[in-house]
């Protein structure tokens, strides 16, 4: 890791941290963990539960791929704090544009984790209705969704849904992307558009250090968050393995957008502890000692230490969360195998809102062809 | 009735669509204060404001990508790509996102968007300003592709495209923008205009069916006129819609004439003519007296403008193809 790209070891102003890897609460001059009227310990316990369940979604899905039940799975192992911290900072009216790895954010938005599996099993392309949870479909083309988020935010502006002071109306949009995506033209164009129109969008970059086999140094000579300054809006780097800091920083960025003060880039500095996907083999391109080093910064372990050391949670709580994770895992296992294959004829039906005669004819022709087979019904 | 050019008709159609639906937005490079490099959006920003007629940064992928987000928020963006050859930076957003989002979301999310592209050559322009990329979009499931050839169609088709809940690539023959005037009856209700995704027989004939669209309709009509002087009765069809194709009237025509020629400015190889010839052969095989011939641009990049008239199918090349079908 080049010195230039790494944060200072102790944090510091360019690296917002509120909970150290050792589970110590620390203060930051600009950002604080503010949960408003809520009980802080309860919120932190909630984050812990969210992260454990998210990790379980991930490990269970990885196992399902190994058993041949999923074609592929994009792992988020190690990025639980970045996703839960940011996902929990959202309000219902906010809108999320994810990549294909935002399983934790999807969970925060109330998307049934079982629905995430369809895409990876090959039975659908994301069956959730984006309008129900304000959570767009997974976008696989790297960075394309950052423009969608910016455009959506331009729509929010036109609807007058920013800067009214009404906490249930003022709306922010969040675009997730990774360190690799930061090289994409679409991401850079989205920065230009968002800056030009002062759109209420938060660009949330999970810098997990690796774009498949390419290290962050291949994408950037400067820390990613500093790029925002060149586009004319603030960028901030947060410890992406610190759920409290990620929550605080994202909440501030979202609020800034909702108030009509424009875009912010958040670089959540984290680590992809797993492979890029289940088809990838990181042992070909990175040293195991790097992984071992990051394991010491595990996003879940530090919260557990914090809760335990400060007597904010007892063993019963941890046992309950573990039981819940077991139940979720079982539900995913059974549910995944029960996901039905789509009908071959269904592909013709949703190409257009208004079906064309020629596609209807193609569908009918194929239906008639299928009927010629023995046992057809 | 008002006599207007295609450029004015499109402008009037856009204005009418914006009046009819406050969710309609125009966006693109120079579409606001300048009114577009061809002045198609002239005066609209002044009347509808900067929030509805959006001068965008100079980034085509950005225009299309943000339009996707605006559509998801409930708007109906009408994107202007300044010239045909500049659409490719937006190609990924159009093909991978705009075209597929309805399908990908199992119908939950619609993309009611129009992508306006001035296309075709013959204006003496430099490279990238004279291309005909229609086949690339017609080849993409999820998009609909239409093109107008005259002011009346321009006026109604642009409004119909905007009213469509599917994404429509709207190709405007730029050399026709200011070429001819026609009477446009603005009092005709949109529902009474010819439906968008339909072709039209624009000249009746009995010996051969000549298919054209966009900028080539004018050439086809001249060719039919010239052929008539030689005693050949040529029926001309303005295809108007390229995806979906509306070929039922074409099949009906070819079954009568037994001969068909299809012409376009785009490259011949895998152009619209190839698909149309294949479909006519499938549907009218026993009626055909000759193979369906194509008269297109050559399979070269668009040439320097001083020799573009050699590249573009003209009256004589169309007539030559007509003659050749009678050799069989």
XYZ file of C-alpha atoms in Angstrom:
705
model
C 0.000 0.000 0.000
C 1.523 3.298 -1.003
C 1.979 5.800 1.803
C 0.134 8.398 -0.176
C -3.090 6.450 -0.373
C -3.167 5.068 3.147
C -4.761 7.032 5.975
C -2.628 8.087 8.887
C -2.398 5.181 11.328
C -4.102 7.063 14.113
C -6.936 8.409 12.064
C -6.769 12.158 12.006
C -8.865 14.732 10.234
C -8.751 12.980 6.877
C -9.933 9.681 8.345
C -13.046 9.817 10.442
C -13.083 7.160 13.101
C -15.325 6.952 16.169
C -14.717 3.343 17.178
C -11.223 1.925 16.921
C -10.478 -1.631 15.806
C -9.887 -2.362 19.497
C -13.404 -1.275 20.372
C -12.485 2.088 21.880
C -14.820 5.035 21.399
C -12.891 8.071 20.173
C -14.011 11.559 19.303
C -13.662 13.437 16.051
C -13.639 17.235 15.868
C -16.224 17.353 13.087
C -18.333 14.234 13.305
C -20.104 12.699 16.240
C -22.332 9.697 16.646
C -25.698 11.339 17.127
C -28.789 9.170 17.340
C -31.139 11.943 18.360
C -33.880 10.844 20.716
C -33.006 7.174 20.437
C -31.171 5.154 23.070
C -27.585 5.025 21.893
C -26.804 1.565 23.274
C -29.890 0.192 21.619
C -28.888 1.702 18.297
C -25.417 0.199 18.542
C -26.884 -3.197 19.450
C -29.124 -2.815 16.424
C -26.098 -2.136 14.224
C -24.397 -5.218 15.634
C -27.436 -7.340 14.867
C -27.692 -5.850 11.351
C -24.053 -6.602 10.632
C -24.224 -10.167 11.925
C -27.321 -10.860 9.860
C -25.753 -9.229 6.811
C -22.653 -11.363 7.210
C -24.889 -14.375 7.489
C -26.678 -13.474 4.245
C -23.253 -13.297 2.656
C -21.714 -16.480 4.056
C -24.907 -18.457 3.476
C -25.072 -17.276 -0.127
C -21.414 -18.123 -0.664
C -22.161 -21.599 0.654
C -25.176 -21.877 -1.623
C -22.937 -21.077 -4.570
C -20.470 -23.757 -3.456
C -23.360 -26.217 -3.372
C -24.323 -25.283 -6.910
C -27.519 -23.505 -5.920
C -26.272 -20.100 -7.084
C -24.345 -19.510 -10.291
C -22.237 -16.825 -8.670
C -22.269 -14.631 -5.575
C -20.709 -11.209 -5.048
C -19.349 -11.314 -1.527
C -19.427 -8.369 0.843
C -17.441 -9.988 3.659
C -15.649 -7.208 5.528
C -17.863 -4.413 4.244
C -20.714 -4.848 6.706
C -20.035 -1.631 8.621
C -19.817 0.465 5.462
C -23.170 -0.852 4.315
C -25.058 -0.888 7.597
C -23.644 2.449 8.744
C -24.703 4.142 5.529
C -27.899 2.147 5.057
C -29.175 2.982 8.542
C -28.545 6.681 7.971
C -31.179 6.717 5.223
C -34.753 7.865 5.638
C -37.674 6.088 3.960
C -38.050 8.769 1.283
C -34.351 8.646 0.334
C -33.451 6.612 -2.734
C -30.639 4.107 -3.157
C -28.761 3.189 -6.327
C -26.660 0.109 -5.530
C -24.022 -1.907 -7.327
C -24.420 -5.688 -7.185
C -22.737 -6.013 -3.775
C -25.038 -3.905 -1.591
C -26.719 -6.811 0.194
C -26.414 -5.048 3.543
C -27.974 -1.859 2.227
C -30.766 -3.893 0.622
C -31.371 -5.488 4.012
C -31.551 -2.036 5.623
C -34.117 -0.966 3.030
C -36.332 -3.905 3.861
C -35.698 -5.889 0.693
C -36.188 -9.575 1.545
C -32.684 -11.135 1.367
C -34.189 -14.092 -0.436
C -35.033 -11.753 -3.301
C -31.346 -10.915 -3.675
C -30.607 -14.515 -4.600
C -32.723 -14.669 -7.745
C -30.240 -12.693 -9.806
C -27.373 -14.934 -8.720
C -29.373 -18.133 -9.145
C -30.388 -17.054 -12.617
C -34.128 -17.129 -12.128
C -34.664 -13.373 -12.441
C -32.733 -10.124 -12.734
C -33.749 -8.723 -9.378
C -37.372 -9.325 -8.565
C -37.925 -6.609 -5.979
C -39.985 -3.581 -6.923
C -37.597 -0.623 -6.587
C -40.502 1.682 -5.825
C -41.477 -0.197 -2.679
C -38.211 0.263 -0.824
C -36.683 3.109 -2.838
C -33.920 0.674 -3.637
C -33.094 0.387 -7.339
C -32.170 -2.855 -8.978
C -28.596 -4.027 -8.801
C -26.505 -2.480 -11.568
C -23.777 -4.653 -12.974
C -22.181 -2.306 -15.494
C -19.611 -0.590 -13.321
C -20.522 2.964 -12.352
C -23.596 3.338 -14.594
C -25.882 3.787 -11.602
C -24.090 6.904 -10.357
C -25.621 8.801 -13.271
C -29.042 7.339 -12.533
C -28.704 8.542 -8.957
C -27.714 12.007 -10.116
C -30.656 12.166 -12.508
C -33.023 10.974 -9.818
C -31.632 13.692 -7.562
C -32.273 16.249 -10.317
C -35.873 15.019 -10.292
C -36.016 15.462 -6.516
C -34.878 19.054 -7.016
C -37.609 19.651 -9.584
C -40.183 18.228 -7.202
C -39.123 20.739 -4.572
C -38.293 17.904 -2.196
C -35.195 19.510 -0.691
C -34.652 22.364 1.685
C -38.228 22.555 2.962
C -37.252 21.668 6.525
C -39.828 18.888 6.556
C -37.920 15.772 7.702
C -40.408 13.510 5.974
C -40.241 15.336 2.677
C -36.667 16.439 2.142
C -35.003 13.721 0.124
C -31.470 12.606 -0.544
C -30.213 10.102 -3.077
C -27.249 7.831 -2.508
C -25.137 6.193 -5.181
C -22.968 3.252 -4.206
C -19.866 2.394 -6.160
C -16.393 1.014 -5.617
C -12.784 2.031 -6.008
C -12.625 0.439 -9.448
C -15.681 2.363 -10.600
C -13.950 5.609 -9.726
C -12.055 5.229 -13.014
C -15.229 4.988 -15.063
C -16.335 7.854 -17.243
C -19.887 7.583 -15.945
C -18.757 8.156 -12.365
C -16.775 11.208 -13.366
C -19.663 12.501 -15.486
C -22.022 12.013 -12.573
C -19.697 14.158 -10.445
C -19.783 16.861 -13.118
C -23.562 16.802 -13.433
C -24.154 16.663 -9.685
C -21.799 19.584 -9.129
C -23.212 21.602 -12.007
C -26.802 21.279 -10.781
C -25.948 21.021 -7.078
C -27.979 17.824 -6.995
C -28.930 16.225 -3.656
C -26.844 13.092 -4.075
C -24.270 11.356 -1.898
C -21.587 9.433 -3.749
C -20.741 6.589 -1.421
C -17.564 4.864 -2.503
C -16.615 1.665 -0.733
C -12.909 1.597 -1.314
C -12.316 -2.081 -0.562
C -8.789 -1.805 -1.979
C -9.313 -4.246 -4.823
C -11.104 -4.184 -8.172
C -10.932 -7.927 -8.768
C -7.139 -8.217 -9.062
C -6.264 -4.555 -9.453
C -5.167 -2.647 -6.375
C -6.324 0.865 -5.628
C -2.970 2.205 -6.825
C -3.977 1.213 -10.354
C -7.052 3.467 -10.126
C -5.724 6.507 -8.364
C -2.605 8.399 -7.394
C -4.441 10.348 -4.731
C -6.845 9.264 -2.006
C -10.203 8.894 -3.718
C -12.108 11.281 -1.458
C -9.815 14.098 -2.595
C -11.146 13.791 -6.113
C -14.395 15.384 -4.987
C -12.609 18.681 -4.339
C -11.579 18.838 -7.960
C -15.217 18.574 -8.968
C -16.208 21.288 -6.556
C -17.884 19.480 -3.689
C -16.705 18.059 -0.390
C -15.170 14.631 -0.027
C -14.604 12.861 3.253
C -12.843 9.650 4.143
C -14.289 7.518 6.856
C -13.177 4.284 8.444
C -15.506 2.023 6.509
C -15.038 -0.732 9.075
C -16.371 1.563 11.775
C -20.142 1.445 11.708
C -20.534 4.418 14.040
C -18.301 6.700 11.994
C -19.842 5.560 8.719
C -23.283 6.268 10.109
C -22.239 9.719 11.326
C -20.496 10.750 8.131
C -23.233 9.435 5.837
C -25.941 11.010 7.946
C -24.226 14.390 7.676
C -23.766 14.025 3.914
C -27.385 12.981 3.408
C -28.621 15.840 5.535
C -26.510 18.274 3.577
C -28.133 16.994 0.391
C -31.644 17.135 1.866
C -31.079 20.731 2.913
C -30.252 21.645 -0.660
C -26.531 22.083 -0.205
C -25.559 19.643 -2.916
C -23.451 16.557 -3.357
C -20.845 14.986 -1.104
C -18.494 12.130 -1.752
C -17.884 9.677 1.050
C -14.961 7.311 0.736
C -15.552 4.411 3.085
C -12.109 2.970 3.560
C -12.634 -0.732 3.946
C -11.428 -4.097 2.753
C -12.850 -6.869 0.649
C -12.047 -9.793 2.932
C -13.499 -12.288 0.500
C -13.021 -12.726 -3.200
C -14.461 -10.365 -5.815
C -17.071 -13.029 -6.469
C -17.198 -16.750 -5.922
C -15.458 -17.222 -9.275
C -12.425 -15.227 -8.192
C -9.226 -16.462 -6.553
C -7.497 -13.678 -4.622
C -4.534 -15.886 -3.727
C -3.282 -15.230 -7.260
C -2.806 -11.523 -6.704
C -2.636 -10.556 -3.047
C -0.663 -11.578 -0.009
C -2.388 -13.414 2.804
C -0.652 -11.207 5.351
C -2.645 -8.271 4.036
C -5.864 -10.131 4.766
C -4.571 -11.092 8.212
C -3.852 -7.436 8.944
C -7.355 -6.407 7.957
C -8.927 -9.201 9.972
C -7.739 -7.278 13.025
C -9.941 -4.411 11.867
C -13.040 -6.548 11.521
C -16.144 -4.353 11.559
C -18.236 -6.693 13.707
C -15.629 -7.770 16.247
C -14.916 -4.206 17.343
C -18.584 -3.527 18.069
C -18.854 -6.722 20.079
C -15.828 -5.715 22.145
C -17.303 -2.268 22.668
C -20.696 -3.609 23.748
C -19.181 -6.227 26.026
C -16.543 -4.066 27.643
C -19.049 -1.347 28.431
C -21.712 -3.798 29.588
C -24.116 -2.572 26.925
C -25.077 -6.088 25.923
C -25.066 -9.396 27.725
C -24.529 -12.930 26.531
C -28.254 -13.420 26.033
C -28.257 -10.654 23.458
C -25.403 -12.187 21.495
C -27.061 -15.603 21.689
C -30.330 -14.182 20.407
C -28.605 -12.564 17.455
C -26.835 -15.825 16.712
C -30.127 -17.726 16.811
C -31.700 -15.176 14.501
C -28.780 -15.553 12.095
C -29.225 -19.323 12.137
C -32.890 -18.924 11.317
C -32.123 -16.497 8.511
C -29.541 -18.896 7.104
C -32.022 -21.763 7.132
C -34.661 -19.622 5.472
C -32.220 -18.620 2.725
C -31.140 -22.234 2.150
C -34.668 -23.542 1.858
C -35.991 -20.505 0.052
C -33.209 -20.480 -2.520
C -33.835 -24.060 -3.554
C -37.559 -23.350 -3.816
C -37.136 -20.366 -6.156
C -38.992 -21.374 -9.316
C -37.445 -21.181 -12.753
C -39.181 -18.603 -14.910
C -41.392 -19.728 -17.761
C -39.539 -19.622 -21.102
C -42.360 -17.549 -22.536
C -42.136 -14.928 -19.787
C -39.145 -13.290 -21.471
C -41.353 -11.880 -24.186
C -43.746 -10.141 -21.875
C -41.706 -7.453 -20.205
C -39.514 -6.092 -22.961
C -41.972 -3.286 -23.594
C -44.800 -1.602 -21.751
C -46.736 -1.680 -24.999
C -46.090 -5.055 -26.605
C -45.179 -4.967 -30.286
C -46.953 -7.128 -32.834
C -43.681 -8.578 -34.052
C -42.554 -9.678 -30.601
C -46.007 -11.076 -29.822
C -45.749 -13.029 -33.053
C -42.325 -14.363 -32.086
C -43.690 -15.404 -28.702
C -46.680 -17.158 -30.255
C -44.418 -18.926 -32.705
C -42.207 -20.206 -29.922
C -45.244 -21.235 -27.858
C -46.570 -23.214 -30.811
C -43.150 -24.802 -31.284
C -43.020 -25.831 -27.616
C -46.458 -27.368 -27.975
C -45.138 -29.772 -30.598
C -43.059 -31.585 -27.976
C -44.392 -34.660 -26.306
C -45.670 -33.985 -22.831
C -46.241 -30.332 -23.572
C -49.245 -28.890 -21.848
C -53.146 24.891 -40.968
C -49.676 26.342 -40.811
C -46.993 25.979 -43.409
C -43.778 24.926 -41.720
C -40.439 23.198 -42.149
C -39.561 19.970 -40.371
C -37.486 21.997 -37.901
C -40.423 24.245 -37.059
C -42.806 21.280 -36.925
C -40.595 19.472 -34.424
C -40.320 22.639 -32.389
C -44.096 23.032 -32.401
C -44.565 19.361 -31.514
C -42.159 19.616 -28.597
C -43.915 22.723 -27.367
C -47.272 21.004 -27.526
C -45.958 17.958 -25.636
C -44.509 20.207 -22.938
C -47.788 22.043 -22.595
C -49.694 18.784 -22.372
C -47.569 17.205 -19.650
C -45.541 19.106 -17.032
C -43.339 16.028 -16.556
C -41.864 16.390 -20.045
C -38.307 17.729 -19.891
C -35.874 18.551 -22.674
C -32.197 18.013 -22.063
C -29.060 18.148 -24.104
C -26.122 20.243 -25.171
C -27.021 23.789 -26.197
C -30.759 23.092 -26.199
C -31.551 26.017 -23.903
C -30.398 29.539 -24.692
C -29.151 28.621 -28.140
C -32.195 26.527 -28.992
C -30.021 23.666 -30.192
C -27.481 23.764 -32.986
C -30.343 23.157 -35.438
C -32.731 25.412 -33.451
C -35.188 22.568 -32.901
C -35.708 23.663 -29.289
C -35.674 27.356 -30.130
C -37.514 29.498 -27.620
C -38.573 26.627 -25.395
C -36.273 27.402 -22.477
C -37.503 30.983 -22.496
C -41.092 29.787 -22.173
C -40.701 26.695 -19.980
C -37.702 27.637 -17.854
C -34.311 26.152 -17.129
C -35.731 23.321 -15.050
C -37.635 21.931 -18.019
C -35.243 22.776 -20.837
C -31.922 21.721 -19.424
C -28.594 22.764 -20.880
C -26.433 19.803 -19.963
C -22.718 19.478 -19.458
C -20.967 18.199 -22.552
C -21.247 14.508 -21.836
C -23.598 12.255 -23.763
C -23.461 9.332 -21.353
C -24.213 11.840 -18.620
C -27.264 13.110 -20.476
C -28.693 9.632 -20.995
C -27.697 8.333 -17.570
C -29.269 11.243 -15.719
C -32.339 10.910 -17.942
C -32.689 7.344 -16.649
C -32.789 8.668 -13.095
C -35.239 11.418 -14.030
C -37.504 8.833 -15.642
C -37.332 6.746 -12.476
C -38.471 9.802 -10.556
C -41.506 10.134 -12.828
C -40.284 12.536 -15.496
C -40.422 12.074 -19.274
C -37.040 13.231 -20.537
C -36.506 14.097 -24.178
C -32.768 13.934 -24.766
C -31.129 15.621 -27.707
C -27.947 14.104 -29.048
C -26.357 16.887 -31.018
C -25.247 14.771 -33.971
C -25.543 11.080 -34.895
C -21.822 10.432 -34.547
C -21.848 11.722 -30.967
C -24.307 9.170 -29.662
C -21.675 6.515 -29.046
C -20.441 7.859 -25.703
C -24.049 7.299 -24.582
C -24.315 3.924 -26.255
C -23.773 1.956 -23.063
C -26.447 3.855 -21.163
C -28.868 3.446 -24.066
C -28.228 -0.230 -24.760
C -27.431 -1.575 -21.285
C -29.697 0.640 -19.198
C -32.451 2.489 -21.068
C -33.326 -0.527 -23.214
C -33.163 -3.117 -20.449
C -34.491 -1.514 -17.277
C -38.145 -2.381 -17.923
C -37.182 -5.980 -18.628
C -34.675 -6.174 -15.778
C -37.182 -4.894 -13.251
C -39.879 -7.254 -14.482
C -41.974 -4.321 -15.564
C -41.745 -2.395 -12.302
C -39.800 0.511 -13.770
C -40.671 2.210 -17.038
C -38.385 4.282 -19.213
C -40.648 6.782 -20.964
C -37.841 8.575 -22.711
C -37.191 9.965 -26.170
C -33.692 10.111 -27.598
C -33.695 12.605 -30.442
C -30.861 12.183 -32.915
C -30.364 14.338 -36.016
C -28.993 11.820 -38.512
C -27.913 11.308 -42.089
C -25.652 13.184 -44.437
C -25.739 15.566 -47.322
C -25.036 18.737 -45.381
C -21.353 19.109 -46.181
C -20.261 18.460 -42.635
C -17.007 17.200 -41.152
C -16.563 13.656 -39.859
C -19.075 12.265 -37.292
C -21.845 14.652 -38.393
C -23.487 12.615 -41.156
C -23.976 9.077 -39.935
C -26.987 6.770 -39.888
C -26.794 4.550 -36.800
C -30.412 3.324 -36.856
C -29.637 -0.379 -37.237
C -27.567 -0.350 -34.053
C -30.624 0.740 -32.086
C -33.162 -1.307 -34.023
C -31.000 -4.340 -33.177
C -31.454 -3.638 -29.467
C -34.519 -5.202 -27.824
C -36.233 -2.777 -25.479
C -35.851 0.246 -27.698
C -38.304 1.475 -30.258
C -36.909 3.352 -33.245
C -38.814 5.723 -35.491
C -37.936 8.321 -38.081
C -39.916 11.070 -39.732
C -39.495 12.224 -43.302
C -41.669 15.341 -43.465
C -43.049 18.199 -41.340
C -46.467 16.651 -40.732
C -45.009 13.405 -39.429
C -42.404 15.337 -37.464
C -45.083 17.314 -35.659
C -47.217 14.339 -34.673
C -44.587 11.628 -34.304
C -42.511 13.580 -31.795
C -45.580 14.043 -29.615
C -46.528 10.387 -29.938
C -42.983 9.314 -29.085
C -43.043 11.475 -25.963
C -46.395 9.978 -24.975
C -45.010 6.439 -25.372
C -44.219 4.623 -22.138
C -41.358 2.821 -23.860
C -38.043 4.428 -24.778
C -38.054 5.732 -28.340
C -35.020 6.597 -30.439
C -36.321 9.401 -32.620
C -34.235 9.923 -35.725
C -34.534 13.262 -37.469
C -33.252 13.598 -41.050
C -31.140 16.682 -40.588
C -30.882 17.588 -44.240
C -34.673 17.835 -44.300
C -34.838 20.163 -41.290
C -35.033 23.325 -43.324
C -35.578 21.864 -46.796
C -39.303 21.817 -47.488
C -42.420 23.292 -46.005
C -45.719 21.528 -45.601
C -49.126 22.382 -44.213
C -49.441 21.099 -40.654
C -52.885 21.001 -39.080
C -52.135 21.651 -35.432
C -55.788 21.304 -34.535
C -55.707 17.569 -35.267
C -55.842 15.645 -32.006
C -52.946 13.275 -31.391
C -55.286 10.295 -31.288
C -56.525 11.156 -34.762
C -53.045 11.259 -36.262
C -51.612 8.159 -37.875
C -50.409 5.791 -35.109
C -46.699 6.058 -34.382
C -45.557 2.528 -35.082
C -47.020 2.233 -38.550
C -45.690 2.593 -42.069
C -47.474 4.412 -44.870
C -47.841 3.997 -48.606
C -46.995 7.455 -49.893
C -47.322 6.747 -53.605
C -49.384 4.015 -55.199
C -47.910 1.825 -57.916
C -48.170 -1.631 -59.426
C -44.764 -2.720 -60.798
C -42.380 -2.438 -57.879
C -42.412 -1.577 -54.183
C -39.780 0.953 -53.138
C -39.135 1.196 -49.402
C -37.529 4.198 -47.785
C -37.511 6.184 -44.569
C -36.261 9.477 -43.200
C -34.082 11.416 -45.624
C -34.465 8.844 -48.421
C -38.227 9.218 -48.814
C -37.773 12.354 -50.886
C -35.253 10.575 -53.125
C -37.576 7.579 -53.427
C -40.463 9.798 -54.493
C -38.290 11.423 -57.157
C -37.184 7.993 -58.329
C -40.790 6.866 -58.602
C -41.584 9.972 -60.609
C -38.657 9.345 -62.941
C -39.582 5.662 -63.285
C -43.114 6.675 -64.211
C -41.609 8.604 -67.117
C -40.120 5.333 -68.274
C -43.450 3.559 -67.947
C -42.793 1.852 -64.625
C -45.301 2.210 -61.841
C -43.457 2.325 -58.510
C -45.232 2.157 -55.161
C -43.376 4.011 -52.406
C -43.629 3.129 -48.730
C -42.390 5.454 -45.992
C -41.508 2.958 -43.262
C -41.589 5.558 -40.443
C -40.984 2.912 -37.773
C -37.825 0.800 -37.808
C -38.400 -1.060 -34.555
C -40.930 -2.474 -34.507
C -41.203 -2.714 -38.267
C -44.678 -2.399 -39.715
C -44.379 -4.556 -42.806
C -47.943 -5.796 -43.279
C -48.646 -3.030 -45.827
C -45.308 -3.863 -47.460
C -46.159 -7.551 -47.833
C -49.529 -6.601 -49.275
C -47.778 -4.319 -51.738
C -45.060 -6.777 -52.736
C -47.624 -9.519 -53.320
C -49.119 -7.181 -55.922
C -45.909 -5.849 -57.468
C -43.619 -8.893 -57.147
C -40.584 -6.663 -56.791
C -39.028 -4.688 -53.945
C -36.124 -2.331 -53.485
C -35.189 -0.929 -50.089
C -33.012 2.109 -49.686
C -31.298 3.926 -46.855
C -28.242 6.065 -46.237
C -26.832 3.654 -43.670
C -24.262 1.040 -44.624
C -25.793 -1.836 -46.566
C -24.143 -4.615 -44.589
C -26.542 -5.661 -41.821
C -28.505 -2.467 -42.341
C -32.276 -2.218 -42.049
C -32.479 -3.333 -45.682
C -31.010 -6.718 -44.814
C -33.696 -7.437 -42.237
C -36.444 -6.090 -44.438
C -35.279 -8.143 -47.436
C -35.200 -11.268 -45.281
C -38.701 -10.688 -43.968
C -40.139 -9.937 -47.409
C -38.561 -13.147 -48.675
C -40.090 -15.116 -45.798
C -43.541 -13.650 -46.280
C -43.773 -13.095 -50.035
C -41.549 -15.820 -51.469
C -44.011 -17.083 -54.069
C -44.923 -13.569 -55.184
C -41.383 -12.413 -55.843
C -40.254 -12.026 -59.441
C -36.784 -10.890 -58.385
C -34.622 -10.809 -55.274
C -35.182 -7.865 -52.947
C -32.408 -5.391 -53.691
C -30.802 -2.970 -51.297
C -29.476 0.473 -52.135
C -27.547 1.808 -49.194
C -24.484 3.711 -48.227
C -21.295 1.802 -48.946
C -19.608 -0.300 -46.282
C -17.001 2.347 -45.666
C -16.851 5.021 -43.033
C -18.785 8.101 -44.094
C -16.537 9.891 -46.594
C -15.217 13.455 -46.667
C -18.061 15.755 -47.601
C -16.766 16.761 -51.043
C -17.550 13.248 -52.229
C -20.515 12.444 -50.003
C -22.918 12.576 -52.931
C -21.060 9.564 -54.313
C -21.637 7.697 -51.090
C -25.266 8.590 -50.524
C -27.815 6.626 -52.533
C -29.241 9.039 -55.079
C -31.922 9.037 -57.720
C -29.767 7.243 -60.276
C -28.574 4.478 -57.959
C -32.144 3.830 -56.844
C -33.323 3.735 -60.468
C -30.447 1.432 -61.357
C -31.624 -1.024 -58.698
C -35.190 -0.711 -59.958
C -33.941 -1.559 -63.455
C -31.924 -4.512 -62.193
C -34.970 -6.113 -60.589
C -36.498 -6.251 -64.051
C -33.522 -8.253 -65.345
C -34.837 -11.322 -63.531
